[in-house]
Backbone as ProteinMPNN parsed JSONL, in Angstrom:
{"seq_chain_A": "ALERDSECFDCLNDVAALFMEKGRFADAMPLLTKASELNPKAGYIRVNLAIVYEQAGLMDRAEQQLQMATELAPRDASARVKLGSFYQQQGDRGRAEVAYQQALSINPLVSEARIALAKLYQADRRFPEALEALRLVLQNEPGNVEAIVALEKLNQETEAGR", "coords_chain_A": {"N_chain_A": [[0.821, -1.189, 0.0], [2.019, 1.164, 0.669], [3.718, 1.705, -1.471], [1.878, 2.329, -3.46], [0.575, 4.572, -2.473], [1.996, 7.128, -1.205], [1.051, 9.01, 0.441], [-0.478, 7.942, 2.381], [-1.37, 8.045, 5.542], [-1.855, 6.156, 7.671], [-0.599, 3.922, 6.578], [2.082, 4.752, 6.416], [2.606, 5.099, 9.145], [2.176, 2.481, 10.111], [4.134, 0.94, 8.76], [6.426, 2.235, 9.669], [6.231, 1.588, 12.387], [6.677, -1.167, 12.251], [9.349, -1.164, 11.367], [10.522, 0.035, 13.612], [10.023, -1.888, 15.59], [11.779, -3.816, 14.757], [14.13, -2.639, 15.302], [15.098, -0.92, 13.421], [15.526, 1.979, 13.279], [16.489, 4.15, 11.791], [15.361, 3.685, 9.311], [12.721, 4.075, 9.914], [12.533, 6.765, 10.456], [12.223, 8.666, 8.137], [9.663, 7.937, 7.322], [8.035, 8.436, 9.542], [8.464, 11.151, 9.735], [7.246, 12.048, 7.367], [4.632, 11.195, 7.956], [4.079, 12.84, 10.118], [3.97, 15.252, 8.836], [1.735, 14.903, 7.246], [-0.26, 14.589, 9.156], [-0.139, 16.731, 11.376], [-1.116, 17.016, 13.935], [-1.121, 14.658, 15.323], [-0.293, 13.312, 18.169], [0.901, 10.878, 19.029], [2.504, 10.155, 16.906], [4.48, 12.023, 17.149], [5.647, 11.181, 19.534], [6.711, 8.721, 18.703], [8.477, 9.666, 16.758], [10.214, 11.025, 18.448], [11.383, 8.881, 19.804], [12.782, 7.683, 17.71], [14.536, 9.781, 17.007], [15.933, 9.945, 19.399], [17.26, 7.477, 19.418], [18.96, 7.978, 17.331], [20.634, 9.754, 18.443], [19.925, 12.385, 18.44], [19.17, 14.445, 20.491], [18.082, 16.996, 21.101], [16.136, 17.283, 19.131], [14.551, 15.086, 19.778], [13.581, 15.793, 22.333], [12.135, 18.082, 21.599], [10.103, 16.95, 20.003], [8.775, 15.404, 21.921], [7.863, 17.384, 23.648], [6.104, 18.663, 21.897], [4.273, 16.597, 21.551], [3.085, 16.472, 24.091], [1.846, 18.923, 24.133], [0.077, 18.723, 21.973], [-1.558, 16.683, 22.793], [-2.82, 17.146, 25.514], [-4.095, 15.67, 27.518], [-2.985, 13.201, 27.507], [-1.48, 10.902, 29.258], [0.579, 9.082, 28.794], [2.386, 10.283, 27.001], [3.558, 12.165, 28.651], [4.781, 10.491, 30.482], [6.713, 9.325, 28.859], [8.173, 11.644, 28.274], [9.119, 12.229, 30.841], [10.733, 9.977, 31.258], [12.608, 10.416, 29.256], [13.821, 12.805, 30.213], [14.862, 11.788, 32.588], [16.741, 9.939, 31.648], [18.477, 11.754, 30.549], [19.549, 12.806, 32.777], [18.243, 14.806, 34.1], [16.716, 15.083, 36.717], [14.854, 16.609, 38.164], [13.103, 17.732, 36.238], [12.184, 15.363, 35.198], [10.765, 14.298, 37.371], [8.697, 16.197, 37.563], [7.376, 15.775, 35.097], [6.493, 13.121, 35.42], [4.784, 13.487, 37.61], [2.895, 15.139, 36.427], [1.822, 13.342, 34.568], [0.569, 11.595, 36.343], [-1.301, 13.31, 37.432], [-3.042, 13.528, 35.362], [-3.83, 10.885, 34.961], [-4.179, 8.967, 37.608], [-3.673, 6.263, 37.835], [-1.548, 5.377, 36.332], [0.79, 3.207, 36.314], [3.426, 2.998, 35.406], [4.459, 5.602, 35.557], [4.32, 6.031, 38.309], [6.009, 4.042, 39.336], [8.413, 4.815, 38.174], [8.726, 7.27, 39.467], [9.017, 6.319, 42.079], [11.501, 5.068, 41.876], [13.119, 7.273, 41.31], [12.762, 8.688, 43.716], [13.859, 6.829, 45.496], [16.547, 6.803, 44.657], [17.208, 9.341, 45.43], [17.169, 9.022, 48.085], [14.766, 9.337, 49.347], [13.016, 7.665, 50.922], [10.455, 7.161, 52.275], [8.618, 8.353, 50.476], [9.131, 6.896, 48.162], [8.341, 4.358, 48.994], [5.588, 4.803, 49.426], [4.729, 5.41, 46.824], [5.159, 2.954, 45.517], [3.498, 1.341, 47.048], [0.993, 2.337, 46.347], [0.888, 1.581, 43.648], [0.889, -1.221, 43.898], [-1.413, -1.561, 45.325], [-3.37, -1.022, 43.453], [-2.615, -2.725, 41.411], [-1.94, -5.629, 42.254], [-0.285, -7.713, 41.308], [1.83, -6.546, 39.925], [4.807, -6.953, 38.555], [7.128, -5.409, 38.158], [6.819, -3.418, 40.101], [6.845, -4.989, 42.399], [9.457, -6.03, 42.356], [10.878, -3.599, 42.501], [10.047, -2.759, 45.035], [11.164, -4.752, 46.638], [13.907, -4.23, 46.224], [13.99, -1.667, 47.313], [13.329, -2.257, 49.995], [15.574, -3.815, 50.677], [17.597, -1.905, 50.45], [16.854, -0.024, 52.4], [16.958, -1.577, 54.705], [19.656, -2.248, 54.733], [20.745, 0.179, 55.315], [20.222, 0.589, 57.948]], "CA_chain_A": [[0.0, 0.0, 0.0], [2.882, 2.342, 0.751], [4.213, 2.004, -2.813], [0.781, 2.913, -4.226], [0.086, 5.844, -1.936], [2.944, 7.62, -0.205], [0.333, 9.959, 1.288], [-1.309, 7.153, 3.295], [-0.899, 8.267, 6.911], [-1.85, 4.893, 8.419], [0.421, 3.062, 5.983], [3.379, 5.258, 6.864], [2.719, 4.817, 10.569], [2.278, 1.036, 10.308], [5.445, 0.475, 8.298], [7.406, 2.788, 10.616], [6.145, 0.778, 13.616], [7.367, -2.434, 11.971], [10.786, -0.882, 11.375], [10.93, 0.297, 15.001], [10.02, -3.18, 16.284], [12.97, -4.549, 14.327], [15.313, -1.86, 15.638], [15.531, -0.188, 12.23], [15.041, 3.329, 13.565], [16.841, 5.051, 10.688], [14.379, 3.462, 8.246], [11.429, 4.593, 10.377], [12.561, 8.234, 10.568], [11.566, 9.426, 7.054], [8.24, 7.6, 7.277], [7.38, 9.179, 10.616], [8.525, 12.571, 9.371], [6.179, 12.257, 6.381], [3.352, 11.037, 8.664], [3.855, 14.048, 10.939], [3.589, 16.324, 7.915], [0.361, 14.631, 6.807], [-1.159, 14.797, 10.296], [0.712, 17.392, 12.363], [-1.729, 17.027, 15.267], [-1.078, 13.309, 15.895], [0.71, 13.302, 19.225], [1.628, 9.608, 19.117], [3.558, 10.179, 15.883], [5.559, 12.824, 17.75], [6.337, 10.316, 20.503], [7.518, 7.778, 17.932], [9.589, 10.433, 16.183], [11.164, 11.28, 19.537], [12.124, 7.635, 20.037], [13.708, 7.53, 16.584], [15.585, 10.789, 17.165], [16.746, 9.56, 20.562], [18.123, 6.387, 18.969], [19.962, 8.563, 16.423], [21.463, 10.683, 19.214], [19.462, 13.754, 18.197], [18.419, 14.659, 21.731], [17.291, 18.23, 21.033], [14.954, 16.989, 18.319], [13.708, 14.159, 20.545], [12.89, 16.575, 23.357], [11.172, 18.949, 20.911], [8.953, 16.135, 19.598], [8.03, 15.029, 23.131], [7.152, 18.579, 24.094], [4.986, 18.847, 20.968], [3.285, 15.555, 21.834], [2.324, 16.84, 25.292], [1.005, 20.07, 23.773], [-0.984, 18.268, 21.067], [-2.465, 15.784, 23.524], [-2.595, 17.511, 26.913], [-4.692, 14.687, 28.428], [-2.318, 11.921, 27.25], [-0.498, 10.656, 30.318], [1.722, 8.304, 28.296], [3.366, 11.2, 26.422], [4.29, 12.77, 29.775], [5.658, 9.445, 31.032], [7.866, 9.238, 27.947], [8.963, 12.85, 28.486], [9.816, 12.02, 32.114], [11.78, 8.988, 31.018], [13.647, 11.105, 28.48], [14.556, 13.685, 31.125], [15.6, 10.955, 33.533], [17.906, 9.421, 30.925], [19.385, 12.883, 30.34], [20.069, 13.209, 34.083], [17.483, 15.944, 34.614], [15.791, 14.422, 37.629], [13.789, 17.53, 38.54], [12.112, 17.794, 35.159], [11.587, 14.034, 35.102], [9.764, 14.196, 38.43], [7.55, 17.037, 37.183], [6.649, 15.108, 34.007], [5.791, 11.963, 35.996], [3.681, 14.007, 38.428], [1.865, 15.601, 35.486], [1.151, 12.142, 34.05], [-0.312, 11.087, 37.393], [-2.426, 14.232, 37.608], [-3.958, 13.203, 34.271], [-4.353, 9.547, 35.246], [-3.483, 8.487, 38.809], [-3.428, 4.819, 37.786], [-0.444, 5.066, 35.415], [1.8, 2.576, 37.171], [4.76, 3.283, 34.874], [4.894, 6.885, 36.121], [4.493, 5.899, 39.754], [7.207, 3.232, 39.568], [9.556, 5.671, 37.83], [8.864, 8.209, 40.583], [9.569, 5.572, 43.221], [12.939, 4.868, 41.634], [13.751, 8.587, 41.51], [12.757, 8.958, 45.156], [14.826, 5.934, 46.134], [17.893, 7.286, 44.336], [17.404, 10.562, 46.22], [17.054, 8.595, 49.491], [13.452, 9.767, 49.829], [12.45, 6.332, 51.051], [9.004, 7.114, 52.541], [7.886, 8.677, 49.247], [9.291, 5.746, 47.264], [7.493, 3.292, 49.525], [4.192, 5.171, 49.184], [4.46, 5.273, 45.387], [5.066, 1.526, 45.204], [2.309, 0.839, 47.738], [-0.159, 2.71, 45.523], [0.871, 0.724, 42.452], [0.502, -2.579, 44.276], [-2.811, -1.506, 45.765], [-4.184, -1.077, 42.238], [-2.163, -3.859, 40.588], [-1.186, -6.466, 43.2], [0.687, -8.584, 40.654], [2.755, -5.79, 39.082], [6.136, -7.515, 38.816], [8.116, -4.33, 38.256], [6.645, -2.78, 41.415], [7.281, -5.953, 43.418], [10.924, -6.035, 42.318], [11.33, -2.296, 43.016], [9.802, -2.764, 46.482], [12.184, -5.618, 47.24], [15.169, -3.471, 46.218], [13.835, -0.584, 48.292], [13.438, -2.872, 51.328], [16.97, -4.203, 50.883], [18.4, -0.703, 50.651], [16.526, 0.604, 53.688], [17.455, -2.464, 55.759], [21.127, -2.134, 54.748], [21.093, 1.487, 55.866], [19.913, 0.651, 59.384]], "C_chain_A": [[0.869, 1.26, 0.0], [3.421, 2.723, -0.621], [3.139, 2.716, -3.639], [0.434, 4.318, -3.765], [1.003, 6.333, -0.824], [2.31, 8.66, 0.711], [-0.524, 9.246, 2.335], [-0.731, 7.231, 4.714], [-0.798, 6.953, 7.684], [-0.784, 3.942, 7.896], [1.814, 3.462, 6.468], [3.619, 4.885, 8.326], [2.932, 3.32, 10.814], [3.647, 0.496, 9.897], [6.546, 0.998, 9.225], [7.415, 1.973, 11.906], [6.842, -0.566, 13.425], [8.882, -2.247, 11.994], [11.284, -0.692, 12.816], [10.993, -1.003, 15.802], [11.266, -3.979, 15.964], [14.263, -3.793, 14.63], [15.862, -1.053, 14.479], [15.005, 1.253, 12.313], [15.338, 4.307, 12.434], [15.858, 4.901, 9.526], [13.015, 4.04, 8.621], [11.381, 6.123, 10.312], [11.881, 8.952, 9.405], [10.067, 9.14, 6.962], [7.471, 8.37, 8.346], [7.392, 10.679, 10.339], [7.413, 12.902, 8.379], [4.811, 12.166, 7.059], [3.045, 12.278, 9.498], [3.496, 15.252, 10.074], [2.141, 16.154, 7.457], [-0.651, 14.893, 7.924], [-0.357, 15.425, 11.436], [0.148, 17.392, 13.78], [-1.743, 15.661, 15.936], [0.058, 13.224, 16.912], [1.525, 12.027, 19.282], [2.708, 9.49, 18.05], [4.752, 10.953, 16.425], [6.347, 11.997, 18.753], [7.233, 9.323, 19.765], [8.7, 8.467, 17.262], [10.657, 10.708, 17.244], [12.007, 10.043, 19.81], [13.174, 7.437, 18.952], [14.858, 8.53, 16.692], [16.516, 10.441, 18.331], [17.728, 8.455, 20.168], [19.24, 6.9, 18.063], [20.879, 9.544, 17.15], [21.083, 12.141, 19.011], [18.558, 14.185, 19.354], [17.578, 15.931, 21.716], [16.001, 18.001, 20.245], [13.99, 16.069, 19.071], [12.903, 14.923, 21.595], [11.815, 17.462, 22.724], [9.92, 18.162, 20.522], [8.112, 15.727, 20.813], [7.25, 16.22, 23.681], [5.926, 18.829, 23.204], [3.882, 17.831, 21.248], [2.442, 15.921, 23.051], [1.424, 18.041, 25.026], [-0.175, 19.649, 22.898], [-2.014, 17.411, 21.788], [-2.3, 16.036, 25.027], [-3.176, 16.529, 27.924], [-4.095, 13.297, 28.238], [-1.208, 11.723, 28.277], [0.744, 9.948, 29.779], [2.793, 9.196, 27.661], [4.197, 11.858, 27.529], [5.209, 11.754, 30.45], [6.908, 9.333, 30.169], [8.767, 10.457, 28.105], [9.752, 12.732, 29.792], [10.966, 11.051, 31.969], [12.945, 9.605, 30.245], [14.49, 11.989, 29.397], [15.403, 12.883, 32.108], [16.862, 10.402, 32.867], [18.938, 10.512, 30.663], [19.973, 13.391, 31.654], [19.359, 14.405, 34.689], [16.352, 15.416, 35.497], [14.622, 15.321, 38.024], [12.698, 17.594, 37.491], [11.436, 16.44, 34.961], [10.479, 13.884, 36.143], [8.509, 14.997, 38.085], [6.718, 16.339, 36.1], [5.872, 13.899, 34.532], [4.603, 12.42, 36.839], [2.541, 14.504, 37.534], [1.102, 14.41, 34.901], [0.161, 11.607, 35.077], [-1.478, 12.02, 37.668], [-3.471, 14.012, 36.516], [-4.641, 11.861, 34.547], [-3.584, 8.955, 36.43], [-3.141, 6.998, 38.79], [-2.296, 4.418, 36.84], [0.723, 4.518, 36.247], [3.22, 2.875, 36.7], [5.311, 4.588, 35.455], [5.177, 6.748, 37.61], [5.744, 5.089, 40.104], [8.461, 4.05, 39.255], [9.803, 6.693, 38.932], [9.482, 7.518, 41.792], [11.072, 5.379, 43.072], [13.71, 6.183, 41.78], [13.868, 8.896, 43.0], [13.789, 8.09, 45.873], [16.251, 6.408, 45.885], [18.234, 8.551, 45.125], [17.295, 10.303, 47.726], [15.784, 9.154, 50.138], [12.599, 8.505, 49.981], [10.958, 6.308, 51.382], [8.164, 7.408, 51.288], [7.96, 7.526, 48.242], [8.369, 4.613, 47.698], [6.014, 3.574, 49.237], [3.835, 5.011, 47.704], [4.293, 3.804, 45.005], [3.832, 0.899, 45.853], [1.056, 1.145, 46.902], [-0.258, 1.862, 44.259], [0.343, -0.651, 42.823], [-0.926, -2.651, 44.814], [-3.743, -1.658, 44.557], [-3.858, -2.271, 41.352], [-1.316, -4.78, 41.455], [-0.119, -7.349, 42.555], [1.699, -7.86, 39.791], [4.194, -6.182, 39.434], [7.185, -6.423, 38.993], [8.03, -3.633, 39.607], [7.112, -3.703, 42.528], [8.798, -5.985, 43.499], [11.473, -4.728, 42.893], [11.149, -2.22, 44.527], [10.833, -3.622, 47.205], [13.533, -4.894, 47.301], [15.132, -2.338, 47.228], [13.98, -1.128, 49.709], [14.874, -3.259, 51.642], [17.831, -2.981, 51.193], [18.106, -0.07, 52.018], [16.995, -0.25, 54.849], [18.973, -2.38, 55.866], [21.571, -0.843, 55.388], [20.843, 1.607, 57.35], [21.083, 0.299, 60.245]], "O_chain_A": [[0.509, 2.281, -0.586], [3.573, 3.906, -0.922], [3.454, 3.606, -4.429], [0.043, 5.162, -4.572], [0.816, 5.999, 0.346], [2.95, 9.139, 1.648], [-1.229, 9.904, 3.099], [0.257, 6.573, 5.037], [0.237, 6.669, 8.287], [-0.138, 3.238, 8.673], [2.614, 2.619, 6.874], [4.696, 4.415, 8.691], [3.772, 2.936, 11.629], [4.242, -0.31, 10.611], [7.495, 0.275, 9.529], [8.479, 1.697, 12.459], [7.52, -1.05, 14.331], [9.609, -3.061, 12.563], [12.342, -1.202, 13.185], [11.91, -1.198, 16.6], [11.757, -4.736, 16.803], [15.352, -4.238, 14.267], [16.984, -0.552, 14.551], [14.16, 1.673, 11.524], [14.531, 5.192, 12.15], [15.556, 5.876, 8.836], [12.246, 4.447, 7.75], [10.311, 6.706, 10.134], [11.018, 9.793, 9.656], [9.292, 10.011, 6.566], [6.387, 8.893, 8.086], [6.442, 11.388, 10.67], [6.721, 13.91, 8.527], [3.925, 12.971, 6.772], [1.897, 12.714, 9.576], [2.8, 16.162, 10.525], [1.411, 17.133, 7.3], [-1.76, 15.361, 7.669], [0.057, 14.725, 12.359], [0.857, 17.731, 14.727], [-2.321, 15.514, 17.013], [1.225, 13.081, 16.546], [2.724, 12.078, 19.556], [3.713, 8.809, 18.254], [5.901, 10.581, 16.187], [7.572, 12.096, 18.819], [8.381, 9.109, 20.155], [9.798, 7.912, 17.206], [11.854, 10.631, 16.967], [13.215, 10.149, 20.025], [14.313, 7.068, 19.237], [16.019, 8.17, 16.494], [17.73, 10.625, 18.248], [18.898, 8.5, 20.546], [20.332, 6.331, 18.028], [21.796, 10.101, 16.547], [21.845, 13.037, 19.375], [17.339, 14.275, 19.206], [16.474, 15.945, 22.261], [14.926, 18.459, 20.632], [12.773, 16.247, 19.011], [11.695, 14.725, 21.73], [10.71, 17.576, 23.255], [8.803, 18.65, 20.692], [6.884, 15.708, 20.743], [6.111, 16.074, 24.124], [4.849, 19.164, 23.698], [2.698, 18.162, 21.191], [1.229, 15.711, 23.053], [0.358, 18.164, 25.629], [-1.287, 20.151, 23.059], [-3.195, 17.412, 21.437], [-1.703, 15.22, 25.729], [-2.781, 16.555, 29.09], [-4.637, 12.318, 28.749], [-0.131, 12.31, 28.167], [1.85, 10.194, 30.262], [3.983, 8.899, 27.77], [5.396, 12.081, 27.361], [6.285, 12.107, 30.933], [8.024, 9.255, 30.683], [9.99, 10.328, 28.074], [10.927, 13.096, 29.84], [12.052, 11.282, 32.5], [14.112, 9.348, 30.542], [15.719, 11.934, 29.364], [16.532, 13.263, 32.418], [17.933, 10.403, 33.473], [20.133, 10.232, 30.565], [20.801, 14.302, 31.652], [19.821, 14.96, 35.685], [15.199, 15.32, 35.076], [13.506, 14.832, 38.2], [11.511, 17.521, 37.81], [10.26, 16.372, 34.601], [9.389, 13.402, 35.835], [7.39, 14.526, 38.291], [5.49, 16.316, 36.182], [4.727, 13.676, 34.138], [3.535, 11.811, 36.788], [1.366, 14.31, 37.848], [-0.12, 14.463, 34.756], [-0.952, 11.213, 34.728], [-2.54, 11.568, 38.095], [-4.654, 14.281, 36.725], [-5.853, 11.717, 34.39], [-2.455, 8.491, 36.265], [-2.394, 6.526, 39.647], [-2.11, 3.23, 36.576], [1.524, 5.271, 36.8], [4.127, 2.993, 37.524], [6.489, 4.669, 35.802], [6.163, 7.288, 38.112], [6.453, 5.415, 41.056], [9.45, 3.985, 39.985], [10.95, 6.956, 39.293], [10.365, 8.07, 42.448], [11.821, 5.513, 44.04], [14.82, 6.202, 42.312], [14.922, 9.308, 43.484], [14.506, 8.566, 46.754], [17.073, 6.414, 46.801], [19.396, 8.801, 45.447], [17.326, 11.232, 48.533], [15.752, 9.409, 51.342], [11.611, 8.308, 49.274], [10.24, 5.49, 50.808], [7.125, 6.783, 51.072], [6.983, 7.22, 47.559], [7.702, 3.988, 46.873], [5.276, 2.669, 48.846], [2.751, 4.528, 47.376], [3.384, 3.456, 44.251], [3.198, 0.022, 45.266], [0.169, 0.301, 46.773], [-1.351, 1.473, 43.847], [-0.54, -1.187, 42.153], [-1.563, -3.703, 44.754], [-4.77, -2.333, 44.631], [-4.72, -2.769, 40.627], [-0.088, -4.716, 41.397], [0.863, -7.696, 43.212], [2.376, -8.502, 38.987], [4.722, -5.792, 40.475], [8.032, -6.509, 39.882], [9.057, -3.295, 40.196], [7.713, -3.246, 43.5], [9.363, -5.969, 44.592], [12.42, -4.743, 43.679], [12.004, -1.676, 45.226], [11.317, -3.245, 48.272], [14.218, -4.944, 48.322], [16.118, -2.076, 47.916], [14.672, -0.532, 50.536], [15.339, -3.051, 52.762], [18.683, -3.016, 52.081], [19.026, 0.37, 52.708], [17.394, 0.287, 55.882], [19.52, -2.435, 56.968], [22.665, -0.773, 55.948], [21.207, 2.612, 57.96], [20.972, 0.308, 61.471]]}, "name": "protein", "num_of_chains": 1, "seq": "ALERDSECFDCLNDVAALFMEKGRFADAMPLLTKASELNPKAGYIRVNLAIVYEQAGLMDRAEQQLQMATELAPRDASARVKLGSFYQQQGDRGRAEVAYQQALSINPLVSEARIALAKLYQADRRFPEALEALRLVLQNEPGNVEAIVALEKLNQETEAGR"}
């Protein structure tokens, strides 16, 4: 379909997603760029573009796309989680915390944001806050493996510090 109609937004997005799944980020970049031109208000395309730019080491562009995604979809918690993750990877813990908190203000049940916050809090030795964040995740999702593992690590660290 892509050969027949290079203007097909869904086609571009679908093929780009396949490339991304296979780790072929450079091949996905022009397709996502074209898709973003065809539908400039699609926030999820911006998130995918950010991932591709991040893989290419184009951090300024990645951040710009994530910011655009949060502006285009202000009620999309997942875009803010990705922005928080980006900031965390860049070592900007303050901005990461703000992005995760914003995601939770949109949807308090986003476990990915709460677990990421718990890990930030733990690294900052803010153990009560880390414990509370993990407790909330497990209250809503008792079998969340990532939260269980994070809680175990938190318990080990707090016990070692006694």
